[in-house]
XYZ file of N, CA, C and O in Angstrom:
392
model
N 33.735 -57.549 15.036
C 34.643 -56.383 14.307
C 35.461 -56.913 13.693
O 36.270 -58.077 14.202
N 36.229 -56.520 12.774
C 37.014 -57.419 11.678
C 38.359 -57.003 12.247
O 38.878 -55.949 12.207
N 39.284 -58.238 12.285
C 40.407 -57.678 13.162
C 41.460 -57.518 12.062
O 41.337 -58.919 10.925
N 42.943 -56.759 11.993
C 43.658 -56.786 11.205
C 45.281 -57.000 11.478
O 45.211 -56.711 12.601
N 46.112 -57.183 10.896
C 47.430 -57.454 10.831
C 47.762 -56.099 10.670
O 47.529 -55.625 8.990
N 48.368 -55.085 11.110
C 48.934 -54.064 10.560
C 50.369 -54.006 10.628
O 51.141 -53.662 11.885
N 51.603 -53.620 9.463
C 52.707 -53.023 9.863
C 52.891 -51.504 9.884
O 52.485 -50.323 8.829
N 53.544 -51.000 10.954
C 53.693 -49.568 10.694
C 54.947 -49.189 10.654
O 55.909 -49.630 11.220
N 55.432 -48.588 9.862
C 56.720 -47.948 9.608
C 56.914 -46.407 9.871
O 56.286 -45.626 9.181
N 57.994 -45.700 10.676
C 57.783 -44.151 10.587
C 59.148 -43.755 10.176
O 59.914 -44.536 10.397
N 59.354 -43.200 9.432
C 60.972 -43.079 8.981
C 61.179 -41.493 8.918
O 60.256 -40.430 8.610
N 62.215 -40.689 9.577
C 62.520 -39.493 9.411
C 63.708 -39.573 8.113
O 64.253 -39.978 8.001
N 63.505 -38.512 7.194
C 63.889 -38.300 5.878
C 64.888 -36.843 5.604
O 64.574 -36.555 6.537
N 65.715 -37.170 5.191
C 66.586 -35.395 5.393
C 65.814 -34.365 4.730
O 65.005 -35.144 3.840
N 66.123 -33.648 5.024
C 65.166 -32.067 4.309
C 65.704 -32.168 3.163
O 67.017 -32.369 2.089
N 64.322 -31.449 2.129
C 64.209 -31.742 0.813
C 64.018 -32.673 -0.103
O 64.525 -32.420 -0.883
N 64.209 -33.627 0.644
C 64.496 -35.355 -0.107
C 62.963 -35.624 0.071
O 62.720 -37.269 -0.815
N 61.919 -35.094 0.407
C 60.754 -35.692 0.180
C 60.076 -36.311 -1.805
O 59.662 -37.643 -1.515
N 60.087 -35.275 -2.530
C 60.111 -36.189 -3.607
C 60.313 -37.190 -4.199
O 60.239 -38.144 -4.722
N 61.971 -37.412 -4.016
C 62.950 -38.209 -4.087
C 62.717 -39.839 -3.387
O 62.911 -40.662 -3.972
N 62.278 -39.515 -2.214
C 62.025 -40.346 -1.436
C 60.350 -40.924 -1.450
O 60.626 -42.453 -1.639
N 59.609 -40.347 -2.040
C 58.105 -41.419 -2.448
C 58.173 -41.489 -4.142
O 58.053 -42.677 -3.875
N 59.519 -41.463 -4.664
C 59.458 -42.010 -5.511
C 60.391 -43.553 -5.587
O 59.860 -45.019 -6.027
N 61.420 -43.269 -4.470
C 62.209 -44.569 -4.239
C 61.243 -45.617 -3.834
O 60.990 -46.457 -2.973
N 60.085 -45.134 -2.212
C 59.051 -45.939 -1.451
C 57.767 -46.424 -2.406
O 57.290 -47.699 -1.088
N 57.641 -46.480 -2.794
C 56.326 -47.269 -3.338
C 56.940 -48.592 -4.100
O 57.618 -48.670 -4.790
N 56.197 -49.241 -3.456
C 56.788 -50.970 -4.221
C 56.340 -51.490 -5.640
O 55.228 -51.083 -5.870
N 56.862 -52.081 -5.595
C 56.840 -52.819 -7.581
C 57.998 -53.884 -7.433
O 58.597 -54.324 -7.283
N 56.980 -55.107 -7.415
C 55.964 -55.039 -7.677
C 54.626 -55.118 -6.594
O 55.428 -54.920 -5.081
N 53.541 -54.526 -6.859
C 52.700 -54.459 -5.527
C 52.822 -56.097 -4.515
O 52.114 -56.752 -4.874
N 52.639 -55.318 -3.033
C 52.947 -57.013 -2.112
C 51.841 -57.930 -2.220
O 50.750 -57.072 -2.443
N 51.774 -58.956 -2.796
C 50.599 -59.919 -2.097
C 50.138 -60.304 -0.730
O 51.234 -60.152 0.171
N 49.211 -59.825 -0.651
C 48.342 -59.928 0.561
C 48.018 -58.818 1.112
O 47.196 -58.958 2.772
N 48.720 -57.776 0.734
C 48.464 -56.044 1.630
C 47.136 -56.401 0.477
O 46.792 -55.847 -0.101
N 46.667 -55.602 2.014
C 45.047 -54.968 1.532
C 44.934 -53.432 1.044
O 43.918 -53.182 0.250
N 45.398 -53.125 2.341
C 45.247 -51.770 2.236
C 46.740 -50.985 2.515
O 47.441 -51.338 3.651
N 46.815 -49.918 1.987
C 48.031 -48.660 2.616
C 48.210 -47.262 2.758
O 47.200 -46.570 1.947
N 48.225 -47.126 3.569
C 48.363 -45.369 3.774
C 49.622 -44.599 3.942
O 50.522 -45.557 4.898
N 49.703 -43.875 3.719
C 51.250 -42.920 3.957
C 50.420 -41.723 4.879
O 49.403 -41.070 4.291
N 51.464 -41.315 5.668
C 51.273 -39.523 6.579
C 52.562 -38.863 6.767
O 53.269 -39.524 7.016
N 52.322 -37.984 6.431
C 53.198 -37.016 6.440
C 53.309 -35.945 7.373
O 52.235 -35.357 7.435
N 54.637 -35.600 8.074
C 54.458 -34.285 9.275
C 54.435 -32.855 8.168
O 54.614 -32.871 7.271
N 54.197 -31.763 8.791
C 54.141 -30.803 8.070
C 55.416 -30.485 7.575
O 55.337 -29.584 6.177
N 56.352 -30.441 7.924
C 57.985 -30.413 7.920
C 58.180 -31.499 6.409
O 59.450 -30.956 5.959
N 57.246 -32.343 6.250
C 57.542 -33.304 5.237
C 58.792 -34.140 5.307
O 59.711 -34.847 4.310
N 59.292 -34.017 6.463
C 60.509 -34.735 6.995
C 60.837 -35.897 7.868
O 61.427 -37.070 8.335
N 58.765 -36.605 8.299
C 58.624 -37.493 8.528
C 57.239 -38.190 7.697
O 56.664 -37.693 7.984
N 57.391 -39.954 7.614
C 56.723 -40.267 6.898
C 55.962 -41.806 7.574
O 57.070 -42.264 8.257
N 54.735 -41.673 7.707
C 54.689 -42.865 8.614
C 53.913 -44.053 7.557
O 52.698 -43.254 7.098
N 54.161 -44.799 7.338
C 53.463 -45.825 6.376
C 52.464 -46.746 7.001
O 53.090 -47.456 8.063
N 51.251 -47.099 6.999
C 50.640 -48.066 7.554
C 50.146 -48.566 6.475
O 49.179 -48.753 5.761
N 50.444 -50.260 7.068
C 49.473 -51.204 5.634
C 48.929 -52.386 6.588
O 49.144 -53.098 7.734
N 47.547 -53.085 5.890
C 47.436 -53.889 6.189
C 46.774 -54.771 5.426
O 47.188 -55.106 4.526
N 47.133 -56.335 6.218
C 47.296 -57.340 5.759
C 46.908 -58.635 5.872
O 45.863 -58.435 6.901
N 46.491 -59.710 5.056
C 45.487 -60.690 5.261
C 46.362 -61.180 6.232
O 45.251 -61.989 6.888
N 47.384 -61.678 6.448
C 48.085 -62.583 7.808
C 49.542 -61.557 7.925
O 50.237 -61.405 7.255
N 50.184 -62.274 9.187
C 51.365 -61.914 9.785
C 52.242 -62.219 8.716
O 53.425 -61.807 7.549
N 51.985 -63.458 8.215
C 52.606 -64.799 7.303
C 53.038 -64.026 5.617
O 54.046 -63.670 5.103
N 51.465 -63.053 5.272
C 51.664 -62.277 4.301
C 52.540 -61.419 4.224
O 53.714 -60.908 3.269
N 53.006 -60.391 5.168
C 53.685 -59.511 5.920
C 54.703 -59.695 5.357
O 56.147 -59.131 5.312
N 55.552 -60.597 6.266
C 56.529 -61.080 6.397
C 56.868 -61.280 4.999
O 58.903 -61.076 4.814
N 56.375 -62.491 4.254
C 56.832 -62.393 3.148
C 57.394 -61.747 2.141
O 58.463 -61.465 1.812
N 56.453 -60.676 2.045
C 57.257 -59.267 1.781
C 58.642 -58.688 1.919
O 59.160 -58.507 1.276
N 58.352 -58.221 3.776
C 59.634 -58.113 3.805
C 60.998 -58.542 3.666
O 62.037 -57.797 3.661
N 60.942 -60.017 3.566
C 61.991 -60.840 3.630
C 62.614 -60.589 2.099
O 63.216 -61.413 1.520
N 61.271 -60.036 0.984
C 61.668 -60.704 -0.486
C 62.437 -59.780 -0.906
O 63.175 -58.324 -0.349
N 63.255 -60.111 -2.014
C 64.091 -59.130 -2.813
C 63.516 -57.681 -3.300
O 64.426 -56.880 -3.472
N 62.607 -58.024 -4.160
C 61.754 -56.515 -4.128
C 61.841 -55.375 -3.083
O 61.865 -54.545 -3.121
N 61.202 -55.927 -1.551
C 61.370 -55.144 -0.500
C 62.391 -54.854 -0.183
O 62.896 -53.539 0.382
N 63.738 -55.463 -0.455
C 65.019 -55.262 0.404
C 66.118 -54.162 -1.254
O 66.109 -53.177 -0.721
N 65.323 -54.505 -2.566
C 65.639 -53.253 -3.869
C 65.146 -51.827 -3.058
O 65.586 -50.694 -3.357
N 63.812 -51.562 -2.250
C 63.174 -50.545 -2.529
C 63.608 -49.837 -1.402
O 63.861 -48.759 -0.856
N 63.957 -50.402 -0.358
C 64.717 -50.214 1.285
C 66.285 -49.245 0.562
O 66.470 -48.764 1.098
N 67.185 -50.459 -0.303
C 68.269 -50.014 -0.674
C 67.859 -48.662 -1.577
O 68.879 -47.352 -1.428
N 67.058 -48.469 -2.462
C 66.703 -47.134 -2.963
C 66.279 -45.605 -2.003
O 66.579 -44.835 -2.550
N 66.193 -46.641 -0.709
C 65.183 -45.139 -0.341
C 66.429 -45.075 1.278
O 66.348 -43.753 1.299
N 67.445 -45.759 0.885
C 68.096 -45.875 2.103
C 69.229 -44.142 2.032
O 69.410 -43.741 2.938
N 69.547 -43.777 0.969
C 69.923 -42.138 0.416
C 69.641 -41.057 1.139
O 69.902 -40.405 2.083
N 67.513 -41.103 1.242
C 67.310 -40.362 1.453
C 66.918 -40.653 3.976
O 66.569 -39.758 4.072
N 66.492 -41.668 3.838
C 66.553 -42.047 5.714
C 67.753 -41.512 6.486
O 68.407 -42.397 6.041
N 67.223 -41.301 7.095
C 67.660 -40.228 8.682
C 67.480 -41.620 9.546
O 68.687 -42.168 10.291
N 66.448 -42.090 9.786
C 66.189 -43.063 10.893
C 64.882 -43.476 10.234
O 64.046 -43.444 9.855
N 64.430 -45.091 10.951
C 63.489 -46.107 11.084
C 63.139 -46.479 11.920
O 63.941 -47.310 12.942
N 62.095 -46.210 12.207
C 60.988 -47.484 13.216
C 59.933 -48.266 12.883
O 59.316 -47.323 11.953
N 59.949 -49.550 13.209
C 58.586 -49.811 12.316
C 58.028 -51.133 13.785
O 59.073 -51.452 14.893
N 57.082 -51.474 13.333
C 56.375 -52.093 14.247
C 55.227 -53.288 13.804
O 54.687 -52.710 13.030
N 54.805 -54.705 14.224
C 53.589 -55.186 13.812
C 52.430 -54.755 14.738
O 52.587 -55.138 16.393
N 51.683 -54.959 14.218
C 50.233 -54.620 15.500
C 49.115 -55.579 15.072
O 48.440 -55.943 13.838
N 48.165 -56.013 15.997
C 46.560 -56.911 15.544
C 46.301 -55.283 16.186
O 45.685 -54.805 17.379
N 44.728 -55.368 15.911
C 43.646 -54.410 15.989
C 42.173 -54.685 15.398
O 42.672 -55.461 14.002
N 41.565 -53.305 14.931
C 40.616 -53.451 14.442
C 40.128 -52.151 14.401
O 40.307 -51.436 15.161
N 38.508 -51.762 13.642
C 38.402 -50.495 13.653
C 37.401 -50.030 14.592
O 36.987 -50.950 14.993
N 37.552 -48.982 15.382
C 36.861 -48.609 16.213
C 35.646 -47.952 15.749
O 35.367 -47.265 14.811
N 34.384 -47.880 16.109
C 32.876 -47.606 15.929
C 32.259 -46.289 16.325
O 33.277 -45.697 18.060
N 33.010 -45.624 15.605
C 32.728 -43.937 15.833
C 31.234 -43.816 15.818
O 30.682 -43.659 14.694
N 30.340 -43.388 16.979
C 29.147 -42.860 16.487
C 28.917 -41.799 15.576
O 29.543 -41.196 15.936
N 27.763 -41.862 15.122
C 27.530 -40.499 13.602
C 26.277 -39.622 14.772
O 25.360 -40.040 15.680
N 26.603 -38.386 14.557
C 25.744 -37.627 15.709
C 24.803 -36.996 14.581
O 25.267 -36.929 13.514
């Protein structure tokens, strides 16, 4: 099975700020080395978990230390109450079809 380098970030945001947060959250330019990205919202819209898949840890680290990422984080800062992130290696689990 193919292994992936995954960056997971969970943010709690101010109530009622989801729409504003989403505008600021989208990366520009799109990060080089990012293969796929997913976003998951809690039912109340106050917690967002982003999961991105990268070519390598170096590609992810390069994005994380870029000026574009610093600007993106600054744009989100007024909506973010709490933030947690982690880096993981993993693979897709095979789910048997019934």
